[in-house]
PDB file of C-alpha atoms in Angstrom:
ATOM      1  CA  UNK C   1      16.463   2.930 -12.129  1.00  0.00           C
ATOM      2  CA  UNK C   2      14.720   5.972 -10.123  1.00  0.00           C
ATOM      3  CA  UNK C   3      12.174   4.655  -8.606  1.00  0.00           C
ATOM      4  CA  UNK C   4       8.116   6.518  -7.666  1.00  0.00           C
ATOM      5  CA  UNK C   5       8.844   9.967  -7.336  1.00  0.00           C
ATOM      6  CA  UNK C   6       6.507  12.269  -5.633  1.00  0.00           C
ATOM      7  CA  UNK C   7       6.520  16.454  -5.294  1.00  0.00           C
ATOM      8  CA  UNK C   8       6.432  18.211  -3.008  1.00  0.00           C
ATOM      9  CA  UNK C   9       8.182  16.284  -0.001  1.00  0.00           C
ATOM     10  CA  UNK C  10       5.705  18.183   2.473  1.00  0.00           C
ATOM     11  CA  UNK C  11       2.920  21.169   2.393  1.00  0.00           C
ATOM     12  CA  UNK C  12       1.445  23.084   4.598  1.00  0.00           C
ATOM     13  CA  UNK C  13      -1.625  25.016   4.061  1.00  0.00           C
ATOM     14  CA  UNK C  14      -5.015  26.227   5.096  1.00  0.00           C
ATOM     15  CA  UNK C  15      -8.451  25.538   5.648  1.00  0.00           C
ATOM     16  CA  UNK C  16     -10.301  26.107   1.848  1.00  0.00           C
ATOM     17  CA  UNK C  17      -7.482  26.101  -0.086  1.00  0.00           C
ATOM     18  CA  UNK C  18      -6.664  24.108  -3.091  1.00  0.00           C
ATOM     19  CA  UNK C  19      -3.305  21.576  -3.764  1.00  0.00           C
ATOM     20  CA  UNK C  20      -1.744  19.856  -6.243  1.00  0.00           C
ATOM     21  CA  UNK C  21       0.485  16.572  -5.483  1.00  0.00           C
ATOM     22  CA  UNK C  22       2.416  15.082  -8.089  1.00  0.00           C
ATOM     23  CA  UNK C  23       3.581  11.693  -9.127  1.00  0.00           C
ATOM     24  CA  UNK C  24       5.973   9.920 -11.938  1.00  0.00           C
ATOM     25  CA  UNK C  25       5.485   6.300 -11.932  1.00  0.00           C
ATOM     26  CA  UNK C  26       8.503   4.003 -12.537  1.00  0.00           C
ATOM     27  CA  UNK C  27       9.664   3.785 -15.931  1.00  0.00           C
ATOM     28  CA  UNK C  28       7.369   1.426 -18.088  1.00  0.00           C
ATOM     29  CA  UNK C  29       4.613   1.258 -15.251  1.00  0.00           C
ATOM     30  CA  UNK C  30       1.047   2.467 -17.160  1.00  0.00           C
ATOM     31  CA  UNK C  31      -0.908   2.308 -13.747  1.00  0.00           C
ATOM     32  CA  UNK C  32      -0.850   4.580 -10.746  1.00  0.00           C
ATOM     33  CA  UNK C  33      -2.872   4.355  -7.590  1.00  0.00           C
ATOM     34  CA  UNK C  34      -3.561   7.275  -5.028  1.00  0.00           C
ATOM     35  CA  UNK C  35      -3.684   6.714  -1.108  1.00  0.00           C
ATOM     36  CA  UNK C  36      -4.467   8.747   1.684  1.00  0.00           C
ATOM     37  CA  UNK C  37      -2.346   7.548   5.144  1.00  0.00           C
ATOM     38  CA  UNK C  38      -3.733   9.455   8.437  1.00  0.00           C
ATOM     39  CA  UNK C  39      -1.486   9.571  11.445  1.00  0.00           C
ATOM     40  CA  UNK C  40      -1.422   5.883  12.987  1.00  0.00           C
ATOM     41  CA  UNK C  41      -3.836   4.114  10.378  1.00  0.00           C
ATOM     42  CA  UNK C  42      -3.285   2.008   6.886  1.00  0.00           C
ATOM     43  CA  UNK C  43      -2.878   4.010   3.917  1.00  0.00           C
ATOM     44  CA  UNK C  44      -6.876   4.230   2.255  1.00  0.00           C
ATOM     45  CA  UNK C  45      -7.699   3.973  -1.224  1.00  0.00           C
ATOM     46  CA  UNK C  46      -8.577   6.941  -3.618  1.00  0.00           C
ATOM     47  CA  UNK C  47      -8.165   6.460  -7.247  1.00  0.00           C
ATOM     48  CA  UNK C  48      -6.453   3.951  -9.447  1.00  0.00           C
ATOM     49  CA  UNK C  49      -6.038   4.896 -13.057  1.00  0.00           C
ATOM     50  CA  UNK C  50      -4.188   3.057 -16.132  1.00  0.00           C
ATOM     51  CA  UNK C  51      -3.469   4.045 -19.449  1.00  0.00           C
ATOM     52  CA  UNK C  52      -4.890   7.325 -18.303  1.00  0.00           C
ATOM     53  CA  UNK C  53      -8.491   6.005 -17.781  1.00  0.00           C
ATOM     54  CA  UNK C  54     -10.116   6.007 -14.044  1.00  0.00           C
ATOM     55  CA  UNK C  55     -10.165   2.603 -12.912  1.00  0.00           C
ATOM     56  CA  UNK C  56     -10.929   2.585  -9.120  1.00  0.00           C
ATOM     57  CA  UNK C  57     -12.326   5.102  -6.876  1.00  0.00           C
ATOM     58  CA  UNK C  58     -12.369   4.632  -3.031  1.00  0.00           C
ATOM     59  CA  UNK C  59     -14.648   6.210  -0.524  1.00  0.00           C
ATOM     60  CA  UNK C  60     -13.704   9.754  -0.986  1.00  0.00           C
ATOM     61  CA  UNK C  61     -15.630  12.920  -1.567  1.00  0.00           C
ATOM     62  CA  UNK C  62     -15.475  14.785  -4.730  1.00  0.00           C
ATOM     63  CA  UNK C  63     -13.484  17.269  -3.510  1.00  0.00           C
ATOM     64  CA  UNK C  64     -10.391  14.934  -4.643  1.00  0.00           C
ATOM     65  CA  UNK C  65     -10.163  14.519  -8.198  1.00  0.00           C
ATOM     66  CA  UNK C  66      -7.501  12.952 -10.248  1.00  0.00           C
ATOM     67  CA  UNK C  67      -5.604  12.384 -13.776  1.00  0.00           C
ATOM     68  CA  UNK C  68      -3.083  10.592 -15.468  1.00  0.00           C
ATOM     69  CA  UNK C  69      -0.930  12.128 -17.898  1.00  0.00           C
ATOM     70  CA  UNK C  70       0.184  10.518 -21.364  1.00  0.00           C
ATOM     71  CA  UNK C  71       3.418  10.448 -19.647  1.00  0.00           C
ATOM     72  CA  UNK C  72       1.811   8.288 -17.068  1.00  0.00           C
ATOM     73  CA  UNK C  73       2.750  10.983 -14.502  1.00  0.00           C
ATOM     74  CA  UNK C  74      -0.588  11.826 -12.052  1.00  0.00           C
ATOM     75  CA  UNK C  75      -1.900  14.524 -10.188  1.00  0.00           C
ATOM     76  CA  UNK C  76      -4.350  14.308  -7.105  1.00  0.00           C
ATOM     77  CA  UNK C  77      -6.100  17.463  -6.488  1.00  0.00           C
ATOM     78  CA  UNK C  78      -7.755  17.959  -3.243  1.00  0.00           C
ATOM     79  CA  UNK C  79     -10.409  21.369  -3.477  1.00  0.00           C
ATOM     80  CA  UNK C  80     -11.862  22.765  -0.052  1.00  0.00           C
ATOM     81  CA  UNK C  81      -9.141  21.490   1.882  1.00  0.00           C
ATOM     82  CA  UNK C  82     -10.446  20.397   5.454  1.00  0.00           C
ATOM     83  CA  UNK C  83      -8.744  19.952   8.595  1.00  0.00           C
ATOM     84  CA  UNK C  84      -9.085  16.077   8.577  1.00  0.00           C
ATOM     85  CA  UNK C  85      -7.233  15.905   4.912  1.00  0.00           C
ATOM     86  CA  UNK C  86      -3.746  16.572   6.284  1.00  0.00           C
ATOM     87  CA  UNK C  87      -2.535  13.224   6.592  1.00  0.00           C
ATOM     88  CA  UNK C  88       0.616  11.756   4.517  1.00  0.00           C
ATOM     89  CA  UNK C  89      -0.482  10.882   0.619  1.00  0.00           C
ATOM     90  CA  UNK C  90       1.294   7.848  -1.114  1.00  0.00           C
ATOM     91  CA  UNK C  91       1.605   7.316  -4.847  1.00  0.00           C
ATOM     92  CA  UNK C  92       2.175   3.205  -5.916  1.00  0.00           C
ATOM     93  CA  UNK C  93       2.760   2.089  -9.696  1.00  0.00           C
ATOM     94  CA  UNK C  94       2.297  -0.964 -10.941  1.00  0.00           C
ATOM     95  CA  UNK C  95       3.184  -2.110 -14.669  1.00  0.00           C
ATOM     96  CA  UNK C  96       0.211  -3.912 -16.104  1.00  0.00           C
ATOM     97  CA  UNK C  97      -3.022  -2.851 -13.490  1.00  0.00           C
ATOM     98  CA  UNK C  98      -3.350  -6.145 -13.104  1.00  0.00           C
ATOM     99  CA  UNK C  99      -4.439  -6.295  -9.061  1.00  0.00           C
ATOM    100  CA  UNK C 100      -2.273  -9.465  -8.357  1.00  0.00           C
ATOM    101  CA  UNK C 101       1.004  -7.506  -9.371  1.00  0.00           C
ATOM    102  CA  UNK C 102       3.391  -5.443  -6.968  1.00  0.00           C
ATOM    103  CA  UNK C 103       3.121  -2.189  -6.269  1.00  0.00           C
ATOM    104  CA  UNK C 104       5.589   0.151  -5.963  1.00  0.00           C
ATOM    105  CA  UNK C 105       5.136   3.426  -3.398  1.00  0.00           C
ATOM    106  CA  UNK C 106       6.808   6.244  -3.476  1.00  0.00           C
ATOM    107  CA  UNK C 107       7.766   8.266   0.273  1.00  0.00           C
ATOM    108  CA  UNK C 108       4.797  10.203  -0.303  1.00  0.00           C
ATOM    109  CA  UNK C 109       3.685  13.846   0.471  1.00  0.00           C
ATOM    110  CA  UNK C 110       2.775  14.836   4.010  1.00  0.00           C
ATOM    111  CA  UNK C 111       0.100  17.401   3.472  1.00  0.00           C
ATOM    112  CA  UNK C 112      -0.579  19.745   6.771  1.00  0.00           C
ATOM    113  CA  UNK C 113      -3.890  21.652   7.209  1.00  0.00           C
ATOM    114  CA  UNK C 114      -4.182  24.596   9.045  1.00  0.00           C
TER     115      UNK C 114
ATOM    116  CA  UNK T   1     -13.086  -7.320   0.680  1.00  0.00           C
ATOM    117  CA  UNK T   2     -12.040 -10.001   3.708  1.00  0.00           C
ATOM    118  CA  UNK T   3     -12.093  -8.950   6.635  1.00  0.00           C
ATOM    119  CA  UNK T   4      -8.068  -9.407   8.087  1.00  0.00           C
ATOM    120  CA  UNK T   5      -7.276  -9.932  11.914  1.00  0.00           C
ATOM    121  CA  UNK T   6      -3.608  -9.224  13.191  1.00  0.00           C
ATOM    122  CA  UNK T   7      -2.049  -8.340  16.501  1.00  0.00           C
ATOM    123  CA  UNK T   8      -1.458  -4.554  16.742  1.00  0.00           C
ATOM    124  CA  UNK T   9       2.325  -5.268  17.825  1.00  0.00           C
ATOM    125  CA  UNK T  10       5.184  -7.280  18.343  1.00  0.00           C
ATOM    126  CA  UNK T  11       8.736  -7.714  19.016  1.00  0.00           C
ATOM    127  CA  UNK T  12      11.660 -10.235  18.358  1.00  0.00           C
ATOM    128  CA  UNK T  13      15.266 -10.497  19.261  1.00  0.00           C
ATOM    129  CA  UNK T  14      17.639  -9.640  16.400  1.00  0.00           C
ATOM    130  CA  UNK T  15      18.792 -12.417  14.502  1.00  0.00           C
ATOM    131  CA  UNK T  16      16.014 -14.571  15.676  1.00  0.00           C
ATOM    132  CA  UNK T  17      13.114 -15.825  13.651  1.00  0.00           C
ATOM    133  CA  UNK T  18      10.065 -14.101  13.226  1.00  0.00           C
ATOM    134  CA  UNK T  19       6.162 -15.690  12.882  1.00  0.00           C
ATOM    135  CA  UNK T  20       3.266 -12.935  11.818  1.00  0.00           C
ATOM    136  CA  UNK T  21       0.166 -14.381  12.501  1.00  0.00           C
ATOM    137  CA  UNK T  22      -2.700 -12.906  10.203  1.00  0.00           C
ATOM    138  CA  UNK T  23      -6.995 -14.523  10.664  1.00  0.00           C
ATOM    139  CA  UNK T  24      -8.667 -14.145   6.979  1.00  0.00           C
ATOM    140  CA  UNK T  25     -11.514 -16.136   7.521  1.00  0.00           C
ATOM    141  CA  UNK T  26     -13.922 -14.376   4.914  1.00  0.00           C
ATOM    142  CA  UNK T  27     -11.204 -14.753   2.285  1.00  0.00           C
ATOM    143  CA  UNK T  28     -12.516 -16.500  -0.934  1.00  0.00           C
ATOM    144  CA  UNK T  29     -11.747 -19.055  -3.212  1.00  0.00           C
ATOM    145  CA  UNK T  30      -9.587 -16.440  -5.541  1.00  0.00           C
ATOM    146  CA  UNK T  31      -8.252 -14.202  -3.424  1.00  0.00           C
ATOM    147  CA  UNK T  32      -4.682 -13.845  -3.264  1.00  0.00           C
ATOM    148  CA  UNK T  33      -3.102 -13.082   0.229  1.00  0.00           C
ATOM    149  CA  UNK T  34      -0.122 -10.245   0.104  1.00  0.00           C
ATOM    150  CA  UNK T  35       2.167  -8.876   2.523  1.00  0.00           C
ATOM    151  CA  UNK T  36       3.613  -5.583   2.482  1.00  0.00           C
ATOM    152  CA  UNK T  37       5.780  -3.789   5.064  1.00  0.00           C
ATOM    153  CA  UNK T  38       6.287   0.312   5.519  1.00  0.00           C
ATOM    154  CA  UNK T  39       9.542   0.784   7.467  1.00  0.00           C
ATOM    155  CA  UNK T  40       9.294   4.613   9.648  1.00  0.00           C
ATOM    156  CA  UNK T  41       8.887   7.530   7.094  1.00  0.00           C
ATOM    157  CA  UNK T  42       8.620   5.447   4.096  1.00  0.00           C
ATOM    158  CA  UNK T  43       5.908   3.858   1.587  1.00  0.00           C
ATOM    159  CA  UNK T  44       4.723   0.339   2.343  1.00  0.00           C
ATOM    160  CA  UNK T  45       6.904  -2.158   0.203  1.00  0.00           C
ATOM    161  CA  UNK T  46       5.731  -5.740  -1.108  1.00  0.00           C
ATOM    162  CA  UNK T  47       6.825  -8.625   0.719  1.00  0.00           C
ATOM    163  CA  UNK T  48       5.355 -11.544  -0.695  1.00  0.00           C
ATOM    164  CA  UNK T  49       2.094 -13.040  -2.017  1.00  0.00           C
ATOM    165  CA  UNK T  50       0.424 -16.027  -2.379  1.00  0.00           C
ATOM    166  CA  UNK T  51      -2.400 -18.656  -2.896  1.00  0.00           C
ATOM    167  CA  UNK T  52      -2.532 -21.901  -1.545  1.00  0.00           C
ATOM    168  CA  UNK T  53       1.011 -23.303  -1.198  1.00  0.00           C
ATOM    169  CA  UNK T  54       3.770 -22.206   0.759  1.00  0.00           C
ATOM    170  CA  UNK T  55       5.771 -19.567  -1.045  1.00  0.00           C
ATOM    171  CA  UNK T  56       9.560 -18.422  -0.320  1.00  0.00           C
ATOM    172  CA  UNK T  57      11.264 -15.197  -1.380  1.00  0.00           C
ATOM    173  CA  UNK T  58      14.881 -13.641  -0.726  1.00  0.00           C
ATOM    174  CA  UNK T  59      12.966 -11.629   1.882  1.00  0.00           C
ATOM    175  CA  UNK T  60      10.447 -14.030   4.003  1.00  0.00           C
ATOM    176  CA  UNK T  61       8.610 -16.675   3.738  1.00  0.00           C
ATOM    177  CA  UNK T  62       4.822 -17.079   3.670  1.00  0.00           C
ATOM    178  CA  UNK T  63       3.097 -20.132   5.197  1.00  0.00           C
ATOM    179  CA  UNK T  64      -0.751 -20.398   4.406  1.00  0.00           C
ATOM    180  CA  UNK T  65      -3.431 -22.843   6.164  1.00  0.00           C
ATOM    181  CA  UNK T  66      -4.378 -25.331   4.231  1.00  0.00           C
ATOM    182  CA  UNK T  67      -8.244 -23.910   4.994  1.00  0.00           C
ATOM    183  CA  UNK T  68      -6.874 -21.026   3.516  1.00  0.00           C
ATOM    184  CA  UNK T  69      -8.133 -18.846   6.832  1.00  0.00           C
ATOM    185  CA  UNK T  70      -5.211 -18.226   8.120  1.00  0.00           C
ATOM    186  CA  UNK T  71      -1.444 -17.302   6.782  1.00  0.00           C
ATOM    187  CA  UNK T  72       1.806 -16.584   8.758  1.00  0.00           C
ATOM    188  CA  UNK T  73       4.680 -14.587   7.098  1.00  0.00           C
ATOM    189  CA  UNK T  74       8.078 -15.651   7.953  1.00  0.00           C
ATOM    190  CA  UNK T  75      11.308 -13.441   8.885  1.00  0.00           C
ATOM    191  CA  UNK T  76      14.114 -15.970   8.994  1.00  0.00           C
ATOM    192  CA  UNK T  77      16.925 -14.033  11.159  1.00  0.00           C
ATOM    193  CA  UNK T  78      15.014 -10.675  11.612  1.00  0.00           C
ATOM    194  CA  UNK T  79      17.746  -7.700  11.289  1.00  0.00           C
ATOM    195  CA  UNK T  80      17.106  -4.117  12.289  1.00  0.00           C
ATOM    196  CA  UNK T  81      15.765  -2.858   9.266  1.00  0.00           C
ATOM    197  CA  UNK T  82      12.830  -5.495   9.206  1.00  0.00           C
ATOM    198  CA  UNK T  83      11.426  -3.378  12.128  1.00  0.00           C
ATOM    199  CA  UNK T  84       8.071  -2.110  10.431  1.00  0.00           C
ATOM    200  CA  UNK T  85       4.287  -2.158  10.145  1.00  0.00           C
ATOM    201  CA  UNK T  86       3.508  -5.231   8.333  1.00  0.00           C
ATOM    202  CA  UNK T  87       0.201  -5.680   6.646  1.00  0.00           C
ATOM    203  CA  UNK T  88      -1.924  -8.456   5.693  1.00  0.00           C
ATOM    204  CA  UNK T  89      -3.655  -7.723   2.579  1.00  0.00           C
ATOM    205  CA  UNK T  90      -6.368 -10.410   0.664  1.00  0.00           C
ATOM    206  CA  UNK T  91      -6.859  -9.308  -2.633  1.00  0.00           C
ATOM    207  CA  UNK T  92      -9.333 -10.699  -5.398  1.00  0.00           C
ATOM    208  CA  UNK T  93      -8.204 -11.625  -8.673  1.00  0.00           C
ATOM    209  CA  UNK T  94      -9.404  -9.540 -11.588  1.00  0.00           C
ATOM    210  CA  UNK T  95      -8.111  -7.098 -14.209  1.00  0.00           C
ATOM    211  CA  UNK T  96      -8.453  -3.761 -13.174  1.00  0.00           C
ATOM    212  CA  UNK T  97      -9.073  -3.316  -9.670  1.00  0.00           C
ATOM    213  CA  UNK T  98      -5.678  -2.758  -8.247  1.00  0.00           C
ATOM    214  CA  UNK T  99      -6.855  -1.546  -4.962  1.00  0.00           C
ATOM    215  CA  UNK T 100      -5.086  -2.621  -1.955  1.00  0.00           C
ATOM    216  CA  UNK T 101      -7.318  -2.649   1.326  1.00  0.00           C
ATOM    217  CA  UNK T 102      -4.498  -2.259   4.471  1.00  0.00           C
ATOM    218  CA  UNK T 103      -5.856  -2.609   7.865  1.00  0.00           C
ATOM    219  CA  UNK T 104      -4.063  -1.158  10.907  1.00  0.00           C
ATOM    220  CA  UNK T 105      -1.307  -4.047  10.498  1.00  0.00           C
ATOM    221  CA  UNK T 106       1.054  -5.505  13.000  1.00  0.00           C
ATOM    222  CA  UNK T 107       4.092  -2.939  14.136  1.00  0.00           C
ATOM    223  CA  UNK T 108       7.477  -5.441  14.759  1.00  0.00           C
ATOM    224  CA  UNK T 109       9.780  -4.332  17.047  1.00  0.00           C
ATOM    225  CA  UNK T 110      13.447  -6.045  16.551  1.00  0.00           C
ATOM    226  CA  UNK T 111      14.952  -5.855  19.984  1.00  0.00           C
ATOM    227  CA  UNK T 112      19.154  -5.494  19.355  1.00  0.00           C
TER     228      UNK T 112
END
């Protein structure tokens, strides 16, 4: 079985732009979770959503926003894009959203900001 | 969330056992304590979890104090591969919040 997928591999791009990442969640997992890695720290929490409903937020701005599809594929939209939000994003799904269950990453996205 | 204390780094002879230490004197009651590892260019992977007693798994072992403040994971004949960033992670039990809070971790170094 494939396991978390994420798209694109890596981006690069500038100061006020806008991106898209993408994520498909193993098959039969309902809940995905968003983190944000920077160079030489723990991955940080951003959103956690199941059965397409918003169930965790971390300590971001709202410049990232999130969805879940009925698919239970995700996107994480980052708007404004800053210097300090290139840093490698992870993707993790989990099967029930239960917080005591595994979660599975994917090899991220490494997002660069110029 | 508890507060987790590890050393930053490291290292062990191949084929030797491994002890990482991890201080989670804040932790409550319910919270579970989990270990995940994130070999170079990958996503962190789950390792083990547990409670109160000892637990065992194909891939460590995880030995928790019986105050609870305190839990060592256990690499029985570290290979090459286990060289990672291993994390520490207490996490309350409840429906919903999945979060998982990773501090800077411990980075093992398997000397060949």
């Amino acid at each position: 079985d494939a396991g978390v997928t994420q798209s694109p591999t890596h981006l690069i791009k500038t100061r006020g732009q806008h991106v898209t990442l993408r994520c498909s969640p193993i098959s039969g997992h309902k809940s995905v979770s968003w983190y944000q890695q920077v160079l030489g720290q723990g991955p940080q929490f951003i959103f956690q959503y199941y059965e397409k409903e918003e169930r965790g937020r971390g300590n971001f701005p709202d410049r990232f926003s999130a969805r879940q599809f009925p698919n239970y594929s995700s996107e994480l939209n980052v708007n404004a894009l800053l210097l300090g939000d290139s840093a490698l994003y992870l993707c993790a799904s989990s099967s029930t959203g239960e917080n005591y269950n595994e979660q599975f990453f994917g090899p991220g996205t490494r997002l660069t900001v110029l | 969330d508890a507060k987790t204390t590890q050393p930053n780094s490291m290292e062990s002879n191949e084929e030797e056992p491994v002890h990482l230490p991890c201080n989670h004197s804040t932790i409550s009651g319910t919270d579970y304590i989990h270990w995940y590892r994130q070999l170079p260019s990958q996503g962190p992977e789950y390792v083990i979890h547990g409670l109160t007693s000892n637990v065992n798994n194909r891939m460590a072992s995880l030995a928790i104090a019986e105050d609870r403040k305190s839990s060592t994971l256990i690499l029985h004949r570290a290979t090459l591969r286990d060289a990672a960033v291993y994390y520490c992670i207490p996490r309350v039990r409840h429906f919903g919040n999945e979060k998982l809070t990773f501090g800077t971790g411990t980075r093992l170094t398997i000397i060949p």
